[in-house]
mmCIF file of C-alpha atoms in Angstrom:
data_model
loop_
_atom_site.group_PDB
_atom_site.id
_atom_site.type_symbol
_atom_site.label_atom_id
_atom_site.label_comp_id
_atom_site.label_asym_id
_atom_site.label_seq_id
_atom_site.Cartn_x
_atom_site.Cartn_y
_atom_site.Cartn_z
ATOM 1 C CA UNK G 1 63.520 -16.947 7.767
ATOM 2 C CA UNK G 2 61.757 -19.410 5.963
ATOM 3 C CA UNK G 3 59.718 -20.621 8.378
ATOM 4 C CA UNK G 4 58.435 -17.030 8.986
ATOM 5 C CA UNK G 5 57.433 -16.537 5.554
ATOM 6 C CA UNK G 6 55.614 -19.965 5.625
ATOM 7 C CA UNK G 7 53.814 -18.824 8.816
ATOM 8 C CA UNK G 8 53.260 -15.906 6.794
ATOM 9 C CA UNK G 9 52.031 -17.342 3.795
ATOM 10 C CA UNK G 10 49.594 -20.105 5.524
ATOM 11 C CA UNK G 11 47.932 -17.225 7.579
ATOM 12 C CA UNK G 12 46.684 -15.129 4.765
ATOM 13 C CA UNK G 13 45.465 -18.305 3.011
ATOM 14 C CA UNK G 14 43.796 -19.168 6.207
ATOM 15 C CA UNK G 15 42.227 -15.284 6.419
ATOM 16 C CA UNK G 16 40.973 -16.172 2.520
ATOM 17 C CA UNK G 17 39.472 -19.120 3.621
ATOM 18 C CA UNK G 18 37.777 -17.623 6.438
ATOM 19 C CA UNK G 19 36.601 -14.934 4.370
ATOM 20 C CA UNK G 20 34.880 -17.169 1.744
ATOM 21 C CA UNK G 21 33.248 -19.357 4.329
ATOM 22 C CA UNK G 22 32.049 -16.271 6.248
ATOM 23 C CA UNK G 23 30.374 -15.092 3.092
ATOM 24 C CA UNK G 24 28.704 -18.364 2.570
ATOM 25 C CA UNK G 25 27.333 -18.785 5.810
ATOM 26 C CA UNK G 26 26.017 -15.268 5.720
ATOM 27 C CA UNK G 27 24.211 -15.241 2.832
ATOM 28 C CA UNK G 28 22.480 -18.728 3.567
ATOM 29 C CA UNK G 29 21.666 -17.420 7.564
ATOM 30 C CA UNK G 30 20.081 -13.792 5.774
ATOM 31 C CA UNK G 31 17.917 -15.747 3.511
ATOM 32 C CA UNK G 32 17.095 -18.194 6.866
ATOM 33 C CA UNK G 33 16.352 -14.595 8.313
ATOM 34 C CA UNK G 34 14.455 -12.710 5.892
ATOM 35 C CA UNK G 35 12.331 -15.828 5.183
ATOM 36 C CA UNK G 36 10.933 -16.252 8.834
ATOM 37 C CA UNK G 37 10.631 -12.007 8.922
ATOM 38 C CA UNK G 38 8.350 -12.784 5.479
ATOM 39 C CA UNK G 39 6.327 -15.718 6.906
ATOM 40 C CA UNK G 40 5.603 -14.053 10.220
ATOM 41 C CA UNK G 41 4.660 -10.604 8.686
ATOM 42 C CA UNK G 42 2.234 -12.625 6.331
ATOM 43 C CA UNK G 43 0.452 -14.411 9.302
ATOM 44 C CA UNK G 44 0.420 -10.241 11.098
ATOM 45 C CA UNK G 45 -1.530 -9.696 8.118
ATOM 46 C CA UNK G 46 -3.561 -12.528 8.149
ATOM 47 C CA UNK G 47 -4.319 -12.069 11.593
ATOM 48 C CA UNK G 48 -5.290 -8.399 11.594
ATOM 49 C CA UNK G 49 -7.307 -8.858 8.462
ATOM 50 C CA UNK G 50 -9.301 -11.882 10.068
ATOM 51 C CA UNK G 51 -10.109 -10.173 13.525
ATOM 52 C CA UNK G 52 -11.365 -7.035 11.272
ATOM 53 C CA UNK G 53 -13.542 -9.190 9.217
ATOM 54 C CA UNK G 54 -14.652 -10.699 12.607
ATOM 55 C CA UNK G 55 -15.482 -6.800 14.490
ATOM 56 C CA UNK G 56 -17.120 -5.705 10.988
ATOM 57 C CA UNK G 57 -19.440 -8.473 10.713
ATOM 58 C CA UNK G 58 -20.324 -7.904 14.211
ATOM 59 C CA UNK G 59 -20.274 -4.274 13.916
ATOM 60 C CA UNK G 60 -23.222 -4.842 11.036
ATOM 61 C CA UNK G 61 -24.799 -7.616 12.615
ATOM 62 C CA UNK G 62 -26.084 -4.758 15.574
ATOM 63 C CA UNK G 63 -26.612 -2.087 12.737
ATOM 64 C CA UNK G 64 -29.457 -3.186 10.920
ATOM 65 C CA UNK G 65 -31.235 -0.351 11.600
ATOM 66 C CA UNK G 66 -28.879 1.672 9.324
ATOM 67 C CA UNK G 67 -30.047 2.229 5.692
ATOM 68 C CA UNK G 68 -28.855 0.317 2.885
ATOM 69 C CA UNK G 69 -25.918 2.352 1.868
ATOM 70 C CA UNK G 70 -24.537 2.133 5.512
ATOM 71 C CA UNK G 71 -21.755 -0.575 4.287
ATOM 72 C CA UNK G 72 -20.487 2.186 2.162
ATOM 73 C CA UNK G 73 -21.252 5.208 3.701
ATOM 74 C CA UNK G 74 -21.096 6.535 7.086
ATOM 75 C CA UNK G 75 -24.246 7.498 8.461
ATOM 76 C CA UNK G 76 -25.533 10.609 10.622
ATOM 77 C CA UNK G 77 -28.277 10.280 13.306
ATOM 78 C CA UNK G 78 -31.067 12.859 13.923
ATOM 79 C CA UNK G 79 -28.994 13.768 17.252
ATOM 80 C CA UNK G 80 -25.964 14.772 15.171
ATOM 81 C CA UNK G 81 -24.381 11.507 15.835
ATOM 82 C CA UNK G 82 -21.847 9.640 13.150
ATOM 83 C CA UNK G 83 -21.346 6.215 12.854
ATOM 84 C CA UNK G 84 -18.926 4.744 10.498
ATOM 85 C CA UNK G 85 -19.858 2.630 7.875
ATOM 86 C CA UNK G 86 -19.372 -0.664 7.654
ATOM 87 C CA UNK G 87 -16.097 -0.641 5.129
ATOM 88 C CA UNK G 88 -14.888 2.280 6.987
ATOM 89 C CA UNK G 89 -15.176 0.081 10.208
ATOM 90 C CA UNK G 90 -13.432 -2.480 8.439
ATOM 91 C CA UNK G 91 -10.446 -0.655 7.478
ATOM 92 C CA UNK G 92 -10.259 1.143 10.984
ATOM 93 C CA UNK G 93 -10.012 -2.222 12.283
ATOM 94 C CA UNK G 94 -7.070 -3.159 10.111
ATOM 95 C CA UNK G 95 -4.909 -0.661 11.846
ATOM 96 C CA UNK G 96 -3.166 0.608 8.724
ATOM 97 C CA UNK G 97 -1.764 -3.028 7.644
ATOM 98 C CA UNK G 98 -4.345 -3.002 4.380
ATOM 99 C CA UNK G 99 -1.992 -0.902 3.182
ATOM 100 C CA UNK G 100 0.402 -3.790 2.665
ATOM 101 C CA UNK G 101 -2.546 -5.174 0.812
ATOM 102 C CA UNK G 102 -2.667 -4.232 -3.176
ATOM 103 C CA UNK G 103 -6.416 -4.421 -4.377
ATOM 104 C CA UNK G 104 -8.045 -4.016 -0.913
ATOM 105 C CA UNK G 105 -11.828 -4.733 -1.126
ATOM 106 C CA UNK G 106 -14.363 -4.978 1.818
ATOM 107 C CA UNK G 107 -18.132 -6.437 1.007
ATOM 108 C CA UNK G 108 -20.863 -6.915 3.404
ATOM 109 C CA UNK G 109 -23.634 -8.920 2.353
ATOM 110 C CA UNK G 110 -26.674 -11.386 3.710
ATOM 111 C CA UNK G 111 -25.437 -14.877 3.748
ATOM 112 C CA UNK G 112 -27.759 -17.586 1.949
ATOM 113 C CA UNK G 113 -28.761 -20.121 4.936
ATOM 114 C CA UNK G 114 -28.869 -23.185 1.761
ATOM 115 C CA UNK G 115 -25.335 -22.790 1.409
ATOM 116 C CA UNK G 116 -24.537 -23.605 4.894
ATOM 117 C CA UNK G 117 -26.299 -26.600 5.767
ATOM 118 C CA UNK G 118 -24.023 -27.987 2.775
ATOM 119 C CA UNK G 119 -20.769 -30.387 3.376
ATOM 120 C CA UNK G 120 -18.591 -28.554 3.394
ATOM 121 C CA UNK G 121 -20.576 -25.237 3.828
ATOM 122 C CA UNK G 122 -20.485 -22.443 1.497
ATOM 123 C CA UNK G 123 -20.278 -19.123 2.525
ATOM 124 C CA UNK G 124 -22.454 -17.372 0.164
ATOM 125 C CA UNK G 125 -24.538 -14.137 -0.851
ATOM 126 C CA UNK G 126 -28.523 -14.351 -0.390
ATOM 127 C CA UNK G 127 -29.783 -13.998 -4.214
ATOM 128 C CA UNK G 128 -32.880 -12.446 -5.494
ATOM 129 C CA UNK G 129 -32.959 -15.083 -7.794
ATOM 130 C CA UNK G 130 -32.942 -18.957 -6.811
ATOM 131 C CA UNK G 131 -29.657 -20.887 -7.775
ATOM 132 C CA UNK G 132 -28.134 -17.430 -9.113
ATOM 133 C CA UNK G 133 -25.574 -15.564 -6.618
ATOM 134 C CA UNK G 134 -24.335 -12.362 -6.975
ATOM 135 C CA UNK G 135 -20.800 -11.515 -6.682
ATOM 136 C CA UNK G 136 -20.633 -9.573 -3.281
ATOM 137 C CA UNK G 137 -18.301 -6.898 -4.495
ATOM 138 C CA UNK G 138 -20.164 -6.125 -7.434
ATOM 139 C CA UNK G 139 -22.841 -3.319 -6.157
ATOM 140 C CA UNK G 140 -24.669 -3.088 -9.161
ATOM 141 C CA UNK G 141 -25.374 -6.814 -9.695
ATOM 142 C CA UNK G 142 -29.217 -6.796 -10.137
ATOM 143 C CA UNK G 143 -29.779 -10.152 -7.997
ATOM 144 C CA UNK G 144 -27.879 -8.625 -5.055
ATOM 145 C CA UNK G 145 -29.640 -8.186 -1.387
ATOM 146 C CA UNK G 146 -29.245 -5.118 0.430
ATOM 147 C CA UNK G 147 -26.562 -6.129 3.849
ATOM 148 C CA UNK G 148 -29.308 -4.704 5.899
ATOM 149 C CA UNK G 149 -32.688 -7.094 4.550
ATOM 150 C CA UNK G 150 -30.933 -10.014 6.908
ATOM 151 C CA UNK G 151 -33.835 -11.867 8.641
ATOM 152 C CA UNK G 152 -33.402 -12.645 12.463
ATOM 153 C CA UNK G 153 -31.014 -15.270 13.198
ATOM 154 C CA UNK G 154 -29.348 -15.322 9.804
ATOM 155 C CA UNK G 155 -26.228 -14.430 9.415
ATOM 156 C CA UNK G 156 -24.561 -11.268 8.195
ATOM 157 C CA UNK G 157 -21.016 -11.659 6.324
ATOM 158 C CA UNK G 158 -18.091 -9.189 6.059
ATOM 159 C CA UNK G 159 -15.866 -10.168 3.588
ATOM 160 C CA UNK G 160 -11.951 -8.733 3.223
ATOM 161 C CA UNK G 161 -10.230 -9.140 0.644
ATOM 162 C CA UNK G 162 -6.490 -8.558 -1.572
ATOM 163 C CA UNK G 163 -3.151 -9.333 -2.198
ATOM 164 C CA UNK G 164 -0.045 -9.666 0.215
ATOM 165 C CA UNK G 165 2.726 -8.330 -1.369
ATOM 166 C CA UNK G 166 6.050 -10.066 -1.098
ATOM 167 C CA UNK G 167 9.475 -7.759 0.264
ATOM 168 C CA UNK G 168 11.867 -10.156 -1.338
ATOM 169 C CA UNK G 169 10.098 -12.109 -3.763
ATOM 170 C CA UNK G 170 13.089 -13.322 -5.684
ATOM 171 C CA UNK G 171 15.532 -14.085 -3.146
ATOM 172 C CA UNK G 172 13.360 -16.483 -0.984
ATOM 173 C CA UNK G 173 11.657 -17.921 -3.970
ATOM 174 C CA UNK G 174 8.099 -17.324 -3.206
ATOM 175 C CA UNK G 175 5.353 -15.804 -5.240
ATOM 176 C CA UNK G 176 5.487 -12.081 -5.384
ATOM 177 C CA UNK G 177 1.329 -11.499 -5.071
ATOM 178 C CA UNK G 178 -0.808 -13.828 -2.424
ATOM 179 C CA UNK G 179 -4.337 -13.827 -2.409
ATOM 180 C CA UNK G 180 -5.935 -13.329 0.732
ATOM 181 C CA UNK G 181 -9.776 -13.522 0.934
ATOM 182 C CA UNK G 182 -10.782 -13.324 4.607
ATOM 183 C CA UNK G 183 -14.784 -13.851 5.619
ATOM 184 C CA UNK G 184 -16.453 -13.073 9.178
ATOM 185 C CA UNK G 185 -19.891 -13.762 9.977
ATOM 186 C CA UNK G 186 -22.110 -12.475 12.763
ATOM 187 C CA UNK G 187 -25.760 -13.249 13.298
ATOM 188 C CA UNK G 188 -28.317 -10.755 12.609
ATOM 189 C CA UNK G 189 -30.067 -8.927 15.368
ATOM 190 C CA UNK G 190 -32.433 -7.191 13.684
#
């Protein structure tokens, strides 16, 4: 009899033990888990956003023909034809992931040759203005260039950006808000 209630005794202990170290290993293997489903939905993002800058830039490097206000709005042909602006473009590229993007901003601008003959190069807006450059989300800056004024064989810029907004910010110690700033260039065709 006593030996059964040793037997007894010893196997709940053991079930309590097992419990704990269950718990433990659980909660260190989810954090293992969500961490790797964070990273790899931050390079999706990262991805999508690049190839988007990439087809925008293009998209306005064979649009030059476009007005001026073709990176913000879409334009209609004399055929009854719409093309999408540039922007537009851009986010129809992104597939729907900018919306995991807080503060999502697309600019399109002519890219200053000077800045990339420099080491390292510097992608850059085309000023008005020598030595000034305008800040390429800023439409009303007076020493900006109109995307479309690109000179043959220059290049033609599409920038993306925003922030990446964490799931779990908390539990896998990482910030919550990650800056992403994305730039594709194209050569102008015009």
């Amino acid at each position: 009899m006593i030996m059964k209630m040793t037997r007894t005794y010893l196997s709940r202990r053991r079930k309590g033990a097992s419990i704990v170290e269950m718990a433990l290993v659980i909660t260190v293997l989810s954090m293992l888990l969500f961490g790797i489903f964070e990273y790899a939905r931050f390079l999706f993002v990262m991805h999508i956003t690049h190839n988007a800058a990439r087809d925008a830039a293009r998209y306005a490097a064979v649009n030059l023909d476009k007005p001026s206000n073709f990176d913000t709005v879409n334009f209609t042909n004399a055929s009854g034809v719409t093309f999408l602006s540039i922007q537009n473009y851009a986010r129809e590229r992104m597939g729907g992931v900018q919306g995991q993007l807080t503060n999502f901003q697309v600019a399109v601008y002519p890219v200053d040759n000077v800045g990339l003959y420099l080491n390292p190069p510097v992608i850059r807006p085309k000023s008005k203005t020598s030595g000034t450059y305008p800040d390429p989300f800023n439409p009303s800056d007076p020493n900006r260039v109109p995307w479309n004024q690109a000179d043959y064989t220059e290049k033609i810029a599409v920038t993306i950006r925003g922030q990446f907004r964490s799931i779990l910010p908390s539990l896998l110690l990482m910030p919550a808000n990650i800056q992403i700033q994305i730039t594709g260039m194209s050569t102008a065709e015009g």
